[in-house]
Short mmCIF file of C-alpha atoms and ligand atoms in Angstrom, two decimals:
data_model
loop_
_atom_site.label_atom_id
_atom_site.label_comp_id
_atom_site.label_asym_id
_atom_site.label_seq_id
_atom_site.Cartn_x
_atom_site.Cartn_y
_atom_site.Cartn_z
CA MET A 1 28.06 -26.11 6.70
CA LYS A 2 28.77 -22.91 4.39
CA ARG A 3 28.60 -23.11 1.13
CA ALA A 4 31.33 -21.91 -1.23
CA ALA A 5 30.50 -18.65 -2.84
CA ILE A 6 31.75 -16.28 -5.33
CA LEU A 7 33.04 -13.09 -3.46
CA GLY A 8 34.36 -11.10 -6.20
CA THR A 9 34.67 -11.12 -10.04
CA GLY A 10 37.41 -9.69 -12.20
CA SER A 11 38.67 -10.28 -16.18
CA CYS A 12 41.23 -9.00 -18.34
CA LEU A 13 41.19 -8.63 -22.38
CA PRO A 14 43.60 -7.64 -24.64
CA LYS A 15 43.83 -4.31 -25.94
CA ARG A 16 43.96 -5.47 -29.74
CA THR A 17 40.72 -5.84 -31.43
CA LEU A 18 40.35 -8.42 -34.47
CA THR A 19 36.77 -7.64 -36.51
CA ASN A 20 35.71 -9.93 -39.03
CA ALA A 21 36.35 -7.49 -41.84
CA GLU A 22 40.09 -7.25 -40.65
CA LEU A 23 40.05 -11.77 -41.56
CA GLU A 24 38.18 -11.13 -44.41
CA LYS A 25 41.83 -10.00 -45.68
CA MET A 26 43.69 -12.82 -44.14
CA VAL A 27 41.36 -15.74 -45.53
CA GLU A 28 38.82 -16.23 -47.78
CA THR A 29 35.34 -15.89 -45.86
CA SER A 30 32.95 -12.99 -44.64
CA ASP A 31 31.72 -10.78 -42.13
CA GLU A 32 28.06 -12.22 -42.94
CA TRP A 33 29.36 -16.13 -43.07
CA ILE A 34 31.32 -15.49 -39.25
CA THR A 35 28.39 -13.89 -37.76
CA VAL A 36 25.49 -16.19 -39.63
CA ARG A 37 27.64 -19.35 -38.63
CA THR A 38 28.87 -18.28 -35.00
CA GLY A 39 27.50 -14.71 -33.54
CA ILE A 40 31.27 -13.20 -33.48
CA LYS A 41 31.85 -10.21 -34.65
CA GLU A 42 35.25 -9.44 -33.19
CA ARG A 43 37.53 -11.31 -30.73
CA ARG A 44 40.89 -9.68 -28.51
CA ILE A 45 44.36 -11.04 -29.54
CA ALA A 46 46.85 -10.68 -27.16
CA GLY A 47 50.25 -8.30 -27.61
CA ALA A 48 53.51 -8.03 -25.99
CA GLY A 49 52.77 -8.16 -21.95
CA GLU A 50 49.88 -9.61 -22.39
CA GLU A 51 51.02 -13.36 -21.69
CA THR A 52 48.63 -16.09 -20.49
CA SER A 53 50.07 -15.21 -16.63
CA LYS A 54 49.63 -11.32 -16.97
CA LEU A 55 46.04 -11.34 -18.53
CA ALA A 56 45.29 -13.91 -15.19
CA SER A 57 47.23 -11.77 -12.63
CA GLY A 58 45.37 -8.69 -14.22
CA ALA A 59 41.69 -10.62 -13.64
CA ALA A 60 42.96 -11.79 -10.72
CA ARG A 61 43.94 -8.01 -8.85
CA LYS A 62 40.47 -7.04 -9.95
CA ALA A 63 38.23 -9.58 -8.52
CA MET A 64 40.41 -9.48 -4.98
CA ALA A 65 39.59 -5.94 -5.35
CA MET A 66 36.15 -6.31 -5.37
CA ALA A 67 36.27 -9.06 -2.96
CA GLY A 68 38.05 -6.96 -0.50
CA VAL A 69 40.62 -9.88 0.03
CA GLY A 70 44.32 -9.24 -0.05
CA ALA A 71 46.88 -10.90 -1.93
CA GLU A 72 48.24 -12.56 1.61
CA GLU A 73 45.00 -14.37 2.10
CA ILE A 74 44.38 -16.09 -0.97
CA GLY A 75 45.15 -19.77 0.05
CA LEU A 76 44.78 -21.41 -3.37
CA ILE A 77 45.13 -20.37 -7.02
CA ILE A 78 43.46 -22.58 -9.37
CA VAL A 79 44.27 -21.87 -13.15
CA GLY A 80 42.36 -23.15 -16.04
CA THR A 81 44.08 -22.92 -19.06
CA MET A 82 45.75 -25.05 -22.26
CA THR A 83 48.32 -22.09 -23.47
CA CYS A 84 49.97 -20.77 -20.91
CA GLU A 85 53.30 -19.26 -22.17
CA LYS A 86 55.48 -21.74 -20.34
CA VAL A 87 54.52 -25.42 -19.65
CA MET A 88 56.79 -25.38 -16.15
CA PRO A 89 56.05 -23.44 -13.79
CA SER A 90 51.91 -23.88 -14.05
CA CYS A 91 50.33 -20.85 -14.99
CA ALA A 92 48.87 -20.71 -11.58
CA CYS A 93 52.73 -20.20 -9.89
CA LEU A 94 53.30 -17.52 -12.78
CA VAL A 95 49.79 -15.25 -10.97
CA GLN A 96 51.07 -16.26 -7.38
CA LYS A 97 54.55 -14.28 -8.04
CA GLU A 98 53.06 -11.24 -10.18
CA ILE A 99 50.42 -10.94 -7.48
CA GLY A 100 52.52 -11.66 -4.42
CA ALA A 101 50.14 -14.37 -3.13
CA VAL A 102 52.82 -15.73 -0.57
CA ASN A 103 50.68 -17.69 1.35
CA ALA A 104 48.90 -19.52 -1.31
CA PHE A 105 49.68 -23.47 -2.98
CA ALA A 106 49.01 -23.25 -6.59
CA LEU A 107 47.64 -25.72 -9.69
CA ASP A 108 46.93 -25.25 -13.12
CA ILE A 109 43.79 -27.49 -14.41
CA ASN A 110 43.52 -28.75 -18.25
CA ALA A 111 39.66 -29.14 -19.06
CA ALA A 112 39.95 -27.21 -22.52
CA CYS A 113 37.19 -24.86 -22.21
CA SER A 114 35.34 -26.41 -19.15
CA GLY A 115 38.60 -25.78 -16.99
CA PHE A 116 36.78 -22.99 -15.39
CA LEU A 117 33.80 -25.33 -14.26
CA TYR A 118 36.21 -27.70 -13.23
CA GLY A 119 38.35 -25.22 -11.27
CA MET A 120 34.89 -23.78 -9.10
CA ASP A 121 33.92 -27.63 -8.54
CA VAL A 122 38.06 -28.12 -7.30
CA ALA A 123 37.56 -24.86 -5.11
CA GLU A 124 34.28 -25.71 -3.84
CA LYS A 125 35.51 -29.19 -2.49
CA TYR A 126 38.67 -27.21 -0.74
CA ILE A 127 36.19 -24.60 0.82
CA LYS A 128 33.88 -26.93 1.74
CA ALA A 129 36.71 -28.46 4.05
CA ASP A 130 38.15 -25.22 5.56
CA PRO A 131 35.32 -22.01 4.54
CA ALA A 132 37.86 -19.54 5.60
CA LEU A 133 39.78 -20.68 2.94
CA LYS A 134 40.10 -17.96 -0.02
CA VAL A 135 40.48 -19.30 -3.34
CA LEU A 136 41.40 -17.81 -6.84
CA VAL A 137 39.97 -19.77 -9.62
CA ILE A 138 41.17 -17.97 -12.83
CA GLY A 139 40.15 -19.01 -16.80
CA ALA A 140 42.85 -17.19 -18.77
CA GLU A 141 43.71 -18.12 -22.52
CA ASN A 142 46.32 -17.04 -25.30
CA LEU A 143 44.44 -19.07 -28.10
CA SER A 144 45.82 -16.80 -30.84
CA ALA A 145 49.30 -18.11 -30.01
CA ARG A 146 47.85 -21.62 -31.20
CA THR A 147 45.47 -20.71 -34.08
CA ASN A 148 46.61 -21.69 -37.87
CA TRP A 149 45.85 -18.23 -39.36
CA GLU A 150 45.25 -19.82 -42.53
CA ASP A 151 42.50 -22.17 -41.77
CA ARG A 152 39.50 -20.36 -42.19
CA SER A 153 37.05 -23.04 -40.32
CA THR A 154 39.13 -22.28 -36.88
CA CYS A 155 41.02 -19.16 -36.87
CA ILE A 156 37.71 -17.21 -37.12
CA LEU A 157 36.78 -18.51 -34.02
CA PHE A 158 38.85 -18.06 -31.06
CA GLY A 159 40.49 -15.22 -28.97
CA ASP A 160 41.99 -14.49 -26.07
CA GLY A 161 41.57 -13.03 -22.40
CA ALA A 162 41.07 -13.84 -18.55
CA GLY A 163 38.54 -14.00 -16.13
CA ALA A 164 38.54 -14.58 -12.11
CA VAL A 165 36.86 -15.02 -9.42
CA VAL A 166 37.13 -15.10 -5.49
CA MET A 167 35.64 -17.72 -3.60
CA GLY A 168 35.37 -18.44 -0.19
CA GLY A 169 32.88 -19.44 2.45
CA GLY A 170 29.48 -17.71 1.72
CA GLU A 171 27.10 -16.10 4.35
CA GLY A 172 23.61 -17.89 4.80
CA GLU A 173 22.22 -19.58 1.67
CA ARG A 174 25.07 -18.43 -0.83
CA GLY A 175 27.16 -20.34 -2.97
CA ILE A 176 27.33 -23.53 -4.80
CA LEU A 177 24.43 -25.33 -4.57
CA GLY A 178 25.81 -28.63 -6.83
CA SER A 179 27.68 -29.41 -9.78
CA ARG A 180 28.34 -32.23 -12.39
CA LEU A 181 31.17 -32.51 -14.18
CA PHE A 182 31.67 -35.33 -17.23
CA ALA A 183 34.91 -36.17 -19.44
CA ASP A 184 34.66 -38.73 -22.87
CA GLY A 185 38.31 -38.73 -23.78
CA SER A 186 37.33 -41.54 -26.72
CA LEU A 187 36.49 -38.20 -28.55
CA TRP A 188 39.36 -36.36 -28.02
CA HIS A 189 40.45 -36.66 -31.91
CA LEU A 190 37.13 -34.36 -32.71
CA LEU A 191 38.88 -31.30 -30.63
CA HIS A 192 42.42 -31.24 -29.93
CA MET A 193 45.76 -29.26 -30.09
CA ASP A 194 49.15 -31.16 -30.56
CA ALA A 195 51.95 -29.93 -28.10
CA ALA A 196 55.29 -28.49 -29.54
CA PRO A 197 57.00 -31.23 -31.23
CA SER A 198 59.22 -33.63 -29.03
CA LEU A 199 62.66 -33.17 -28.44
CA ASN A 200 63.11 -37.04 -28.77
CA PRO A 201 63.08 -37.89 -32.67
CA ASP A 202 61.55 -41.47 -32.22
CA LEU A 203 58.21 -39.72 -30.67
CA VAL A 204 57.49 -37.10 -33.20
CA PRO A 205 54.22 -38.58 -34.35
CA VAL A 206 53.98 -38.63 -37.85
CA ASP A 207 50.93 -36.74 -38.58
CA TYR A 208 52.18 -34.01 -36.70
CA HIS A 209 51.00 -30.69 -38.31
CA GLY A 210 51.99 -28.35 -36.00
CA PRO A 211 51.17 -27.18 -32.47
CA PHE A 212 47.31 -25.84 -34.14
CA ILE A 213 43.93 -26.01 -32.43
CA ARG A 214 42.23 -28.74 -35.02
CA MET A 215 38.27 -29.15 -35.04
CA ALA A 216 35.75 -31.24 -36.73
CA GLY A 217 33.14 -28.61 -36.70
CA GLN A 218 30.21 -30.06 -37.36
CA GLU A 219 30.40 -32.95 -35.24
CA VAL A 220 31.68 -31.00 -32.28
CA PHE A 221 28.55 -28.78 -32.77
CA LYS A 222 26.12 -31.52 -32.31
CA TYR A 223 28.11 -33.08 -29.31
CA ALA A 224 28.33 -29.73 -27.54
CA VAL A 225 24.96 -28.88 -27.84
CA ARG A 226 23.77 -32.44 -26.72
CA ALA A 227 26.45 -32.24 -23.59
CA MET A 228 25.35 -28.89 -22.35
CA GLN A 229 21.59 -29.70 -22.48
CA ASP A 230 22.46 -33.17 -20.52
CA GLY A 231 24.83 -31.44 -17.98
CA VAL A 232 22.17 -28.90 -16.90
CA VAL A 233 19.25 -31.49 -16.93
CA LYS A 234 21.06 -33.33 -14.79
CA VAL A 235 22.16 -30.51 -12.31
CA LEU A 236 18.83 -29.04 -12.17
CA ALA A 237 17.42 -32.64 -10.96
CA GLN A 238 19.99 -33.42 -8.77
CA GLU A 239 19.71 -30.07 -7.14
CA ASP A 240 15.62 -29.97 -7.24
CA VAL A 241 15.96 -26.35 -8.77
CA ALA A 242 12.79 -25.68 -11.81
CA PRO A 243 14.15 -24.27 -14.61
CA GLU A 244 11.87 -21.13 -14.42
CA SER A 245 13.60 -20.34 -11.32
CA VAL A 246 16.79 -19.90 -12.82
CA LYS A 247 17.62 -16.20 -13.06
CA LEU A 248 20.85 -15.87 -15.39
CA VAL A 249 22.98 -18.63 -17.24
CA ILE A 250 26.36 -18.06 -17.65
CA PRO A 251 27.79 -20.39 -20.46
CA HIS A 252 30.75 -20.81 -22.35
CA GLN A 253 30.68 -18.93 -25.20
CA ALA A 254 31.48 -21.18 -27.79
CA ASN A 255 28.78 -20.00 -30.57
CA ILE A 256 25.59 -18.01 -30.90
CA ARG A 257 23.95 -21.01 -32.42
CA ILE A 258 24.80 -23.14 -29.54
CA LEU A 259 23.87 -20.88 -27.02
CA ASN A 260 20.63 -20.07 -28.44
CA SER A 261 20.05 -24.15 -28.58
CA LEU A 262 20.09 -24.38 -24.71
CA THR A 263 16.54 -22.06 -24.77
CA GLY A 264 14.31 -24.47 -26.54
CA ARG A 265 13.95 -27.82 -24.54
CA LEU A 266 15.45 -26.66 -21.24
CA GLY A 267 12.59 -24.32 -20.53
CA ILE A 268 14.68 -21.35 -19.80
CA SER A 269 14.30 -17.83 -21.61
CA ALA A 270 16.65 -16.24 -24.25
CA GLU A 271 17.37 -13.36 -22.13
CA LYS A 272 18.35 -15.20 -19.04
CA ILE A 273 21.50 -16.37 -21.19
CA TYR A 274 24.19 -14.06 -21.22
CA ILE A 275 25.57 -13.44 -24.29
CA ASN A 276 29.22 -11.67 -25.37
CA VAL A 277 30.53 -14.42 -27.82
CA HIS A 278 30.13 -11.41 -30.71
CA LYS A 279 32.87 -9.37 -28.71
CA TYR A 280 35.46 -11.94 -27.65
CA GLY A 281 34.70 -15.04 -29.76
CA ASN A 282 35.39 -18.31 -28.04
CA THR A 283 38.16 -17.89 -25.10
CA SER A 284 38.13 -21.57 -24.19
CA ALA A 285 38.64 -21.18 -20.37
CA ALA A 286 38.38 -17.77 -19.94
CA SER A 287 34.77 -17.14 -21.52
CA MET A 288 32.52 -18.27 -18.51
CA PRO A 289 34.80 -15.59 -15.64
CA ILE A 290 34.97 -13.02 -18.34
CA ALA A 291 31.03 -13.70 -19.43
CA LEU A 292 30.26 -13.76 -15.12
CA ASP A 293 32.57 -10.56 -14.46
CA GLU A 294 30.56 -8.36 -17.65
CA ALA A 295 27.34 -9.43 -15.82
CA ASN A 296 28.24 -8.84 -12.53
CA ARG A 297 29.35 -5.33 -12.98
CA GLU A 298 26.52 -4.68 -15.31
CA GLY A 299 23.90 -5.24 -12.47
CA ARG A 300 22.55 -8.66 -13.75
CA LEU A 301 23.29 -10.24 -10.35
CA GLN A 302 21.44 -9.73 -7.35
CA PRO A 303 21.90 -11.42 -3.68
CA GLY A 304 19.83 -14.50 -3.64
CA ASP A 305 19.33 -14.90 -7.47
CA LEU A 306 20.08 -18.54 -8.89
CA VAL A 307 22.78 -18.76 -11.37
CA LEU A 308 23.56 -21.38 -13.66
CA PHE A 309 27.01 -22.19 -15.43
CA CYS A 310 27.15 -24.99 -18.05
CA ALA A 311 30.10 -25.80 -20.24
CA PHE A 312 31.74 -28.12 -23.13
CA GLY A 313 35.47 -28.31 -24.43
CA GLY A 314 38.22 -30.36 -25.64
CA GLY A 315 38.69 -33.67 -23.89
CA PHE A 316 35.54 -33.93 -24.39
CA THR A 317 34.70 -32.30 -20.81
CA TRP A 318 31.34 -30.57 -20.25
CA GLY A 319 29.17 -30.06 -17.01
CA ALA A 320 26.83 -27.72 -15.07
CA ALA A 321 26.84 -26.29 -11.97
CA VAL A 322 23.90 -23.94 -10.14
CA MET A 323 24.88 -21.42 -7.31
CA ARG A 324 23.06 -18.82 -5.30
CA TRP A 325 24.41 -15.47 -5.91
N1 COA B 1 34.20 -18.71 -43.91
C1 COA B 1 33.50 -19.23 -45.23
N2 COA B 1 33.03 -20.02 -45.59
C2 COA B 1 33.91 -21.36 -44.81
C3 COA B 1 34.52 -21.18 -43.64
C4 COA B 1 34.90 -19.14 -43.21
N3 COA B 1 35.45 -19.02 -42.25
N4 COA B 1 34.75 -21.86 -42.56
C5 COA B 1 34.61 -23.12 -43.60
N5 COA B 1 33.84 -22.62 -44.49
C6 COA B 1 33.07 -23.53 -45.84
C7 COA B 1 33.50 -24.63 -45.62
O1 COA B 1 34.80 -24.55 -46.42
C8 COA B 1 32.48 -25.71 -46.27
O2 COA B 1 32.64 -25.07 -47.78
P1 COA B 1 32.05 -26.31 -48.76
O3 COA B 1 30.68 -26.57 -48.36
O4 COA B 1 32.33 -25.77 -50.27
O5 COA B 1 32.86 -27.72 -48.36
C9 COA B 1 31.23 -24.76 -45.69
O6 COA B 1 31.71 -23.46 -45.57
C10 COA B 1 30.71 -25.32 -44.75
O7 COA B 1 31.30 -25.74 -43.77
P2 COA B 1 30.80 -26.57 -42.31
O8 COA B 1 32.11 -27.05 -41.29
O9 COA B 1 29.78 -27.86 -43.26
O10 COA B 1 30.35 -25.61 -41.80
P3 COA B 1 29.11 -25.38 -40.80
O11 COA B 1 28.21 -24.84 -40.53
O12 COA B 1 29.63 -26.60 -39.57
O13 COA B 1 30.39 -24.25 -39.56
C11 COA B 1 31.73 -23.86 -37.66
C12 COA B 1 31.21 -24.34 -39.20
C13 COA B 1 32.96 -24.20 -37.08
C14 COA B 1 30.97 -22.65 -37.35
C15 COA B 1 30.55 -24.83 -36.99
O14 COA B 1 30.46 -26.21 -37.26
C16 COA B 1 30.65 -25.05 -35.34
O15 COA B 1 30.03 -23.81 -35.14
N6 COA B 1 30.96 -26.08 -34.82
C17 COA B 1 31.17 -25.95 -33.63
C18 COA B 1 32.54 -24.92 -33.26
C19 COA B 1 32.57 -24.89 -31.64
O16 COA B 1 32.27 -24.43 -31.23
N7 COA B 1 34.25 -24.99 -31.36
C20 COA B 1 34.47 -25.23 -29.89
C21 COA B 1 33.90 -25.89 -28.64
S1 COA B 1 34.31 -25.64 -27.32
#
């Protein structure tokens, strides 16, 4: 049976860059504090014409061009997002219209920062059932719209952007070897974002503080480190892959300290962990496909390489996947 492989990658970032120096003028913070605690130097902020579905469509077009797959050939569109400009229809339906993928069915996945990893896993199941199917898996976010710009503990962390892959049945040994996904909804309160207030007055929560990302930073940090490590250990054991045979790790880009913690206990050397969090901050579901596209275009991936993906996000959700490129 053919494995589900990545046939092309693409990404699309807003034009505007917001630097740490600019943030220093907005809240009481410093470039040094942000750099030491997070590794982030700047992030992109969406403007007019750069809504989530537009960024997603831009990334999708680039991935399709690389894969040599036309819009009519796409059979399924999956978008990992929690910040589409519309609640209905789905971001995936907006992308379908934008790129003209008239033969696709379309759905969103909300698994916060794990949305792209969850999306790849769902795509894999469809492709195993029909290896001729071409699936667009996209991660796209406009987190700046849900950031409280007066809260220095969160506003320094997030950014906007989109990344995409085209997946389909791979040649030979190429494709996803295996994946492991997890969730723990009992910890939702540590990292969450309320929806817009209910129009039913009886259903407005008493503790509603606006539709912003809220986070217990230190607890999230500790859990993220443990969970990402646990996901990686489990998927490598499941697929009988030695850590040292992994060629490149594409992790969710939340924080440089979380990424550095992946090296020590896992036996994966630091230079194998792809990092671009300094340029874009945490773009949630978009961060892994943006990182993958940059690594791919930089020539960091060669046929046959073992690539490891790992993510953690609100929910909590987390997991890991291993793929032969
Ligand atoms: N600039 C300067 N000082 C800041 C600040 C900022 N942007 N944000 C918070 N501080 C202050 C706090 O008010 C606190 O001050 P106090 O000691 O006077 O009370 C101090 O810095 C330490 O705050 P704390 O929250 O303990 O910092 P931290 O070391 O935990 O770092 C995070 C904060 C958010 C960087 C860190 O907890 C983190 O990375 N968490 C994970 C976040 C994440 O990745 N979430 C998404 C997962 S998908």
